[in-house]
Tab-separated table of C-alpha atoms in Angstrom:
chain	number	residue	atom	x	y	z
A	1	MET	CA	196.734	247.347	74.193
A	2	LEU	CA	195.633	248.502	71.047
A	3	ASN	CA	194.800	251.655	72.537
A	4	CYS	CA	197.025	251.533	76.047
A	5	ASP	CA	199.473	255.302	75.548
A	6	LEU	CA	202.897	253.926	75.837
A	7	ASP	CA	204.745	257.422	75.788
A	8	ASP	CA	205.573	257.559	79.328
A	9	ILE	CA	207.088	254.420	79.933
A	10	ASN	CA	210.974	255.100	78.868
A	11	ASN	CA	212.071	251.625	80.209
A	12	VAL	CA	212.666	249.625	76.851
A	13	GLY	CA	213.698	246.064	77.180
A	14	ILE	CA	211.897	242.743	77.722
A	15	MET	CA	210.956	242.190	80.815
A	16	GLY	CA	210.554	245.279	82.047
A	17	GLY	CA	209.732	247.127	79.558
A	18	LEU	CA	208.231	247.905	75.852
A	19	SER	CA	209.606	245.163	73.912
A	20	GLY	CA	208.214	243.084	76.589
A	21	VAL	CA	204.337	244.472	74.787
A	22	VAL	CA	205.774	244.188	71.142
A	23	LEU	CA	206.019	240.250	72.643
A	24	THR	CA	203.264	239.704	73.773
A	25	LEU	CA	201.575	242.244	70.621
A	26	SER	CA	203.403	239.641	67.811
A	27	LEU	CA	201.429	237.080	69.759
A	28	TYR	CA	198.319	238.234	69.432
A	29	TYR	CA	199.279	238.736	66.127
A	30	ARG	CA	200.297	235.415	65.332
A	31	ASN	CA	197.081	234.107	66.875
A	32	THR	CA	194.452	236.336	65.165
A	33	SER	CA	196.886	237.718	61.866
A	34	ASP	CA	194.525	241.073	63.146
A	35	GLU	CA	196.391	243.935	61.544
A	36	ARG	CA	195.631	246.274	64.419
A	37	PHE	CA	198.144	244.253	66.311
A	38	LEU	CA	200.653	244.460	63.838
A	39	ASP	CA	200.252	247.963	63.157
A	40	LYS	CA	200.614	248.504	67.226
A	41	LEU	CA	203.692	246.430	67.379
A	42	ASP	CA	205.177	248.649	64.323
A	43	GLN	CA	204.209	251.772	66.194
A	44	THR	CA	206.120	250.504	69.135
A	45	ILE	CA	209.370	249.087	67.608
A	46	GLN	CA	209.547	252.682	66.468
A	47	LEU	CA	208.847	254.494	69.700
A	48	ILE	CA	211.824	252.161	70.755
A	49	ASN	CA	214.039	253.682	68.726
A	50	LYS	CA	213.194	257.583	69.325
A	51	LYS	CA	213.623	257.150	73.047
A	52	ILE	CA	217.523	254.954	72.455
A	53	ILE	CA	218.191	257.742	69.883
A	54	ALA	CA	216.903	260.111	72.483
A	55	GLY	CA	219.315	258.379	75.017
A	56	ARG	CA	217.154	259.614	78.175
A	57	ASP	CA	217.044	257.012	81.154
A	58	ILE	CA	218.231	253.550	78.503
A	59	VAL	CA	219.925	251.610	79.862
A	60	SER	CA	222.065	248.032	78.666
A	61	SER	CA	219.716	244.620	80.662
A	62	TYR	CA	218.253	242.927	79.455
A	63	ALA	CA	215.471	243.413	81.840
A	64	GLN	CA	215.405	247.075	80.564
A	65	GLY	CA	217.179	247.667	78.358
A	66	ILE	CA	218.492	247.997	74.363
A	67	ALA	CA	219.839	243.479	74.782
A	68	GLY	CA	216.052	243.529	75.765
A	69	TYR	CA	214.976	244.408	72.594
A	70	ALA	CA	218.054	243.586	70.369
A	71	TRP	CA	216.566	239.900	71.594
A	72	LEU	CA	213.657	240.557	70.848
A	73	ILE	CA	214.409	241.676	67.218
A	74	ILE	CA	216.254	238.791	66.422
A	75	TYR	CA	212.971	237.024	68.492
A	76	LEU	CA	210.330	238.876	65.621
A	77	LYS	CA	212.727	238.059	63.084
A	78	GLU	CA	213.022	234.278	63.879
A	79	ASN	CA	208.843	234.235	63.738
A	80	GLN	CA	208.220	235.552	60.550
A	81	VAL	CA	206.378	238.639	62.234
A	82	ILE	CA	209.365	241.687	60.825
A	83	ASP	CA	211.435	241.353	58.248
A	84	VAL	CA	215.142	242.640	58.481
A	85	ASP	CA	217.861	242.578	57.942
A	86	ILE	CA	219.393	241.442	61.643
A	87	ASN	CA	223.330	241.759	61.839
A	88	ASP	CA	222.638	245.474	59.443
A	89	TYR	CA	219.936	246.243	62.444
A	90	LEU	CA	221.982	245.216	65.362
A	91	SER	CA	225.254	246.111	63.873
A	92	GLU	CA	225.388	249.092	66.534
A	93	PHE	CA	224.432	248.019	69.104
A	94	ASP	CA	226.916	244.892	68.948
A	95	ASP	CA	229.442	246.889	69.976
A	96	PHE	CA	227.398	249.206	72.806
A	97	LEU	CA	226.292	245.642	74.638
A	98	PHE	CA	229.614	244.614	74.636
A	99	ARG	CA	231.399	247.305	75.942
A	100	LYS	CA	228.523	247.265	78.493
A	101	LEU	CA	229.686	243.421	78.911
A	102	ILE	CA	232.861	243.911	80.018
A	103	LEU	CA	232.060	246.418	82.000
A	104	MET	CA	230.052	244.699	83.727
A	105	LEU	CA	232.305	240.929	84.183
A	106	GLU	CA	234.775	243.164	85.940
A	107	GLU	CA	232.463	244.518	88.040
A	108	LYS	CA	231.240	240.364	88.875
A	109	GLN	CA	227.277	241.732	87.764
A	110	TYR	CA	225.823	238.108	86.740
A	111	ASP	CA	222.478	239.247	87.489
A	112	SER	CA	219.913	237.519	84.415
A	113	LEU	CA	217.089	240.364	84.644
A	114	HIS	CA	220.084	243.237	84.963
A	115	GLY	CA	224.120	241.299	84.985
A	116	ALA	CA	226.292	239.973	82.566
A	117	ILE	CA	224.060	236.769	82.214
A	118	GLY	CA	221.161	238.747	80.865
A	119	VAL	CA	223.325	240.722	77.857
A	120	GLY	CA	224.959	236.606	77.454
A	121	THR	CA	220.990	235.436	76.279
A	122	TYR	CA	221.191	238.427	74.401
A	123	PHE	CA	225.238	237.373	72.682
A	124	LEU	CA	223.873	233.223	72.788
A	125	LYS	CA	220.705	234.408	70.772
A	126	ARG	CA	222.718	236.570	68.775
A	127	GLU	CA	225.612	233.111	67.759
A	128	ASN	CA	228.038	235.780	68.644
A	129	ILE	CA	230.500	232.810	69.676
A	130	GLU	CA	233.204	235.752	71.951
A	131	ALA	CA	230.924	237.186	73.930
A	132	THR	CA	229.373	233.898	75.278
A	133	GLU	CA	233.144	232.517	75.916
A	134	GLN	CA	233.722	236.326	77.636
A	135	VAL	CA	230.407	235.662	80.120
A	136	ILE	CA	231.900	232.000	80.557
A	137	ASP	CA	235.232	232.486	81.033
A	138	ARG	CA	234.829	235.241	83.690
A	139	LEU	CA	231.945	232.900	85.246
A	140	TYR	CA	234.780	230.414	85.703
A	141	ASN	CA	237.384	232.425	87.061
A	142	ASP	CA	234.945	234.135	89.616
A	143	ARG	CA	234.107	230.701	91.177
A	144	LYS	CA	235.113	231.016	95.318
A	145	ASN	CA	235.187	228.143	97.553
A	146	ILE	CA	232.722	228.325	99.387
A	147	SER	CA	231.800	225.346	101.790
A	148	GLY	CA	234.175	223.087	99.588
A	149	TYR	CA	231.726	224.141	96.000
A	150	ALA	CA	233.214	226.197	93.798
A	151	ILE	CA	230.028	228.385	92.936
A	152	TRP	CA	228.981	232.505	92.756
A	153	SER	CA	229.029	234.688	95.304
A	154	ARG	CA	227.441	238.386	95.688
A	155	ARG	CA	226.624	241.498	97.407
A	156	ASN	CA	223.064	241.178	98.874
A	157	GLN	CA	221.745	245.123	98.263
A	158	GLN	CA	219.069	245.102	101.481
A	159	SER	CA	221.840	242.616	104.038
A	160	ASN	CA	225.096	244.732	102.834
A	161	LYS	CA	226.535	241.006	103.244
A	162	ASP	CA	227.840	238.075	100.988
A	163	ASP	CA	225.312	235.825	99.855
A	164	VAL	CA	224.792	232.523	97.502
A	165	ASP	CA	221.321	233.231	95.897
A	166	PHE	CA	218.814	229.926	94.989
A	167	GLY	CA	216.937	231.948	92.814
A	168	LEU	CA	215.446	231.629	89.018
A	169	ALA	CA	215.612	235.625	88.680
A	170	HIS	CA	218.746	236.229	90.619
A	171	GLY	CA	221.667	233.797	91.303
A	172	ILE	CA	222.218	230.472	90.387
A	173	PRO	CA	219.068	228.912	89.220
A	174	GLY	CA	219.918	231.510	86.507
A	175	ILE	CA	223.416	231.457	85.254
A	176	LEU	CA	223.155	226.621	85.524
A	177	PHE	CA	219.915	226.933	82.167
A	178	PHE	CA	222.332	229.821	80.512
A	179	LEU	CA	225.769	227.557	80.971
A	180	PHE	CA	222.642	224.824	79.752
A	181	LYS	CA	222.189	226.362	76.702
A	182	CYS	CA	226.374	226.865	75.822
A	183	TYR	CA	226.756	223.835	76.350
A	184	LEU	CA	224.291	222.011	74.399
A	185	LYS	CA	226.149	224.554	71.598
A	186	GLU	CA	229.477	222.949	72.677
A	187	ILE	CA	230.984	226.615	73.523
A	188	SER	CA	233.692	226.360	76.375
A	189	SER	CA	231.414	222.919	76.956
A	190	GLN	CA	234.463	222.034	79.200
A	191	LYS	CA	233.996	224.380	81.674
A	192	CYS	CA	230.334	225.143	81.461
A	193	ASN	CA	230.305	220.965	82.150
A	194	GLU	CA	232.484	222.044	85.334
A	195	MET	CA	230.332	224.928	86.588
A	196	ILE	CA	227.147	222.523	86.017
A	197	ARG	CA	228.570	219.471	87.884
A	198	GLU	CA	229.267	221.685	90.430
A	199	SER	CA	226.211	224.316	90.756
A	200	ILE	CA	223.937	220.920	90.822
A	201	ALA	CA	225.898	219.402	93.820
A	202	PHE	CA	225.915	222.929	96.206
A	203	MET	CA	222.201	223.291	95.710
A	204	ILE	CA	221.402	219.880	96.694
A	205	ASN	CA	223.306	219.435	99.376
A	206	TYR	CA	221.532	222.952	100.981
A	207	MET	CA	218.471	221.860	100.581
A	208	ASN	CA	215.623	220.677	102.328
A	209	PRO	CA	215.349	217.313	101.651
A	210	SER	CA	211.544	216.524	102.878
A	211	GLY	CA	210.183	220.035	101.190
A	212	ILE	CA	209.084	221.496	104.311
A	213	PRO	CA	208.341	224.008	104.285
A	214	SER	CA	210.693	224.538	101.260
A	215	TYR	CA	213.109	222.278	99.967
A	216	PHE	CA	215.539	225.064	98.317
A	217	PRO	CA	216.282	228.790	100.398
A	218	TYR	CA	215.715	231.979	98.982
A	219	THR	CA	219.625	232.979	99.907
A	220	ILE	CA	221.843	232.150	102.126
A	221	GLU	CA	223.953	234.067	104.312
A	222	CYS	CA	228.265	232.990	103.318
A	223	ASN	CA	228.936	233.828	106.829
A	224	LEU	CA	226.246	231.454	108.191
A	225	ILE	CA	226.632	228.533	105.658
A	226	LYS	CA	227.843	226.007	108.090
A	227	GLN	CA	225.032	226.500	110.570
A	228	HIS	CA	221.990	227.285	107.728
A	229	ASP	CA	218.943	225.782	109.592
A	230	ARG	CA	216.641	223.814	106.744
A	231	ARG	CA	213.523	224.690	108.217
A	232	LYS	CA	213.219	228.385	108.701
A	233	ASN	CA	215.365	229.160	105.666
A	234	TRP	CA	212.203	228.158	102.687
A	235	SER	CA	211.407	230.400	99.399
A	236	ARG	CA	208.307	231.259	97.821
A	237	LEU	CA	205.843	229.155	95.226
A	238	ALA	CA	206.662	231.869	92.427
A	239	TRP	CA	208.823	231.915	88.770
A	240	CYS	CA	211.755	234.386	90.380
A	241	TYR	CA	212.489	232.177	93.856
A	242	GLY	CA	211.399	228.645	95.393
A	243	ASP	CA	210.970	224.789	94.656
A	244	LEU	CA	209.400	225.429	91.069
A	245	SER	CA	211.514	227.259	89.136
A	246	ILE	CA	214.427	225.428	89.911
A	247	LEU	CA	212.786	222.242	89.983
A	248	TYR	CA	211.403	223.533	85.764
A	249	VAL	CA	215.690	223.881	85.589
A	250	PHE	CA	216.876	220.387	86.764
A	251	LEU	CA	214.180	219.090	84.394
A	252	ASN	CA	215.213	220.244	81.752
A	253	ILE	CA	219.357	219.731	82.734
A	254	SER	CA	218.406	215.915	84.402
A	255	SER	CA	218.685	215.296	80.303
A	256	HIS	CA	222.111	215.471	80.166
A	257	PHE	CA	223.574	215.340	83.072
A	258	PRO	CA	222.592	213.372	86.447
A	259	ILE	CA	220.759	214.870	89.667
A	260	ASN	CA	219.684	212.242	92.313
A	261	LEU	CA	216.541	213.741	92.583
A	262	ASP	CA	213.515	212.129	92.705
A	263	ILE	CA	212.067	215.652	90.517
A	264	PRO	CA	208.503	213.948	89.973
A	265	ILE	CA	207.570	213.724	93.043
A	266	MET	CA	208.966	216.238	94.488
A	267	LEU	CA	206.965	218.310	91.529
A	268	GLU	CA	203.572	216.553	92.888
A	269	HIS	CA	204.601	217.667	97.139
A	270	VAL	CA	205.428	220.967	95.062
A	271	ALA	CA	201.787	221.160	93.003
A	272	LYS	CA	199.759	220.767	96.695
A	273	ARG	CA	201.235	224.517	98.141
A	274	ARG	CA	198.686	226.177	97.321
A	275	ASN	CA	197.449	227.498	100.848
A	276	MET	CA	198.959	231.678	101.624
A	277	ALA	CA	201.558	230.712	104.361
A	278	ALA	CA	202.972	227.385	102.180
A	279	THR	CA	203.297	229.811	98.371
A	280	ASP	CA	203.695	234.236	99.436
A	281	VAL	CA	201.349	234.821	96.254
A	282	THR	CA	199.105	238.598	96.297
A	283	THR	CA	199.718	239.306	92.557
A	284	THR	CA	198.759	237.807	89.345
A	285	GLY	CA	202.014	238.905	87.380
A	286	ILE	CA	205.065	236.621	85.668
A	287	CYS	CA	207.397	236.752	88.007
A	288	HIS	CA	206.088	236.018	91.833
A	289	GLY	CA	202.092	235.398	91.338
A	290	MET	CA	199.608	233.517	89.779
A	291	THR	CA	200.644	233.761	85.694
A	292	GLY	CA	203.904	232.454	86.514
A	293	ILE	CA	203.170	229.931	88.205
A	294	ALA	CA	200.360	228.529	85.945
A	295	TYR	CA	203.241	228.373	83.839
A	296	LEU	CA	205.183	226.805	85.216
A	297	PHE	CA	202.735	224.106	85.902
A	298	PHE	CA	201.853	223.773	82.730
A	299	ARG	CA	205.162	223.848	80.693
A	300	LEU	CA	206.232	220.828	83.573
A	301	PHE	CA	203.099	218.869	82.053
A	302	CYS	CA	203.878	219.208	78.739
A	303	LYS	CA	207.352	217.246	79.615
A	304	THR	CA	206.499	215.007	82.465
A	305	ARG	CA	202.418	213.939	81.733
A	306	ASN	CA	202.070	214.002	85.268
A	307	HIS	CA	197.848	214.900	85.686
A	308	HIS	CA	199.252	216.239	89.269
A	309	LEU	CA	200.625	219.107	87.555
A	310	GLU	CA	198.180	219.860	84.725
A	311	GLU	CA	195.971	219.777	87.611
A	312	ALA	CA	197.911	222.461	89.690
A	313	SER	CA	198.872	224.456	86.418
A	314	HIS	CA	194.593	224.488	85.943
A	315	TYR	CA	193.874	225.818	89.847
A	316	TRP	CA	196.087	228.415	89.338
A	317	LEU	CA	195.075	229.526	85.606
A	318	LYS	CA	191.283	229.751	87.515
A	319	LYS	CA	193.377	231.789	90.404
A	320	THR	CA	194.447	234.339	88.135
A	321	LEU	CA	191.151	235.023	86.023
A	322	TYR	CA	189.233	234.948	89.512
A	323	HIS	CA	191.493	238.304	90.301
A	324	GLY	CA	190.835	239.788	86.773
A	325	ASN	CA	187.597	240.972	87.172
A	326	ASP	CA	188.695	244.755	88.541
A	327	PRO	CA	186.799	247.748	86.670
A	328	THR	CA	189.416	250.051	87.837
A	329	GLY	CA	192.449	247.743	86.514
A	330	VAL	CA	194.102	245.968	82.880
A	331	ALA	CA	192.106	244.402	81.321
A	332	GLY	CA	190.496	244.027	84.673
A	333	PHE	CA	193.696	242.853	86.900
A	334	VAL	CA	195.380	245.409	89.088
A	335	PHE	CA	199.249	245.107	89.546
A	336	PRO	CA	200.270	247.533	92.377
A	337	GLU	CA	203.375	247.141	92.326
A	338	ASN	CA	204.076	248.030	89.150
A	339	LEU	CA	201.048	251.297	88.414
A	340	ASN	CA	204.208	254.438	87.202
A	341	ILE	CA	204.184	251.879	84.014
A	342	GLN	CA	200.447	251.913	83.673
A	343	SER	CA	200.690	247.416	84.580
A	344	LEU	CA	202.043	246.926	80.903
A	345	ASP	CA	204.565	244.471	81.659
A	346	LEU	CA	205.875	241.423	80.600
A	347	LEU	CA	207.426	240.261	84.453
A	348	THR	CA	205.026	241.816	86.116
A	349	GLY	CA	201.497	242.679	84.053
A	350	ILE	CA	199.461	242.800	82.027
A	351	SER	CA	201.884	241.205	79.212
A	352	GLY	CA	202.864	238.376	80.809
A	353	VAL	CA	199.135	237.494	81.860
A	354	GLY	CA	198.155	238.083	78.324
A	355	SER	CA	200.726	235.905	77.294
A	356	VAL	CA	200.686	232.860	79.441
A	357	PHE	CA	196.576	232.840	78.259
A	358	LEU	CA	197.893	232.649	74.271
A	359	SER	CA	200.252	230.196	75.560
A	360	PHE	CA	197.467	228.114	76.884
A	361	LEU	CA	195.069	228.429	74.242
A	362	ASN	CA	197.744	228.108	71.170
A	363	PRO	CA	200.908	226.233	72.588
A	364	ASN	CA	202.486	226.467	68.823
A	365	LEU	CA	203.422	229.937	70.594
A	366	ILE	CA	205.354	228.723	73.691
A	367	SER	CA	208.601	229.859	71.387
A	368	TRP	CA	208.122	233.662	73.588
A	369	GLU	CA	209.021	231.376	76.807
A	370	GLU	CA	213.042	231.423	75.602
A	371	SER	CA	212.675	235.228	76.659
A	372	ILE	CA	211.667	234.825	80.396
A	373	PHE	CA	215.183	231.927	80.955
A	374	LEU	CA	212.317	229.082	80.337
A	375	SER	CA	213.962	227.513	76.807
């Protein structure tokens, strides 16, 4: 990463752009105290600021834009990597992002990566109560009665139909974890409480109790919800979608909300899903690849001390390492879906792989996981 040319990367966000590279550089610096990583980090922040000032192709979203960069600045300050006056540094970003947040809410764009939940994640970390309450209030008022549950639907861009999304990246689990963090900070607690309980109930009602081929679906079309076939609508093993990330969210929330599921037994069942037909895993990145699965099992083991989950984390970590021997790749890894930005980003590229490896080597660095909605 020290020798990579970053000039052609226009995205500045935390998941799909330059801020993710900075995040990983900060982890290497904290782990090694090697000033070269800090120098590259400072250079990349300067590059980000130049791109923002130039204004070309700069968006507001968390995953690819200014909200993710603004979140990163707070993170770096918290971890004593940079020394800046946060209020002075972020004041202009706050005004811009608040206006964008209101537009997203008016258009019902609640996506965690590209919509209001992502921008709300920044404002929650910024401790901006007014902006965070705007997100909560609009979520509360925009729920629909879907088969007897007050829940959110969205317009699926591929099918052009309304559906309910079960993924951490774009659907209910992402919203659920955001609301849980608001609840813990006592921001609109009563509304958060109601929405969390309703979301849990909805998701449990539409799961497949056997877990074959998976417990939870990808999505359910609203107009077909009464005909939903639990065994046909399965989901992959990944951070972005599927049983693993959903059960991760449920396990965290279960410390405060009753969830009538045997989560440890379900996780042991999920840990046995390893062949291609049961996982749909072909790449190494965090989003829908081996690294994300290894990290989720690692963190689940840390929370449960269940050695079946520890063994699963080692299995997926070894799978990742096995795929890191391609001389044409970045540090030995090839990311075919992401070659346009040299495979460097956090969510699908080498920055994510490096961050996960460092977490296995030094668990004191795991606070970075907040950037991908895991804390």
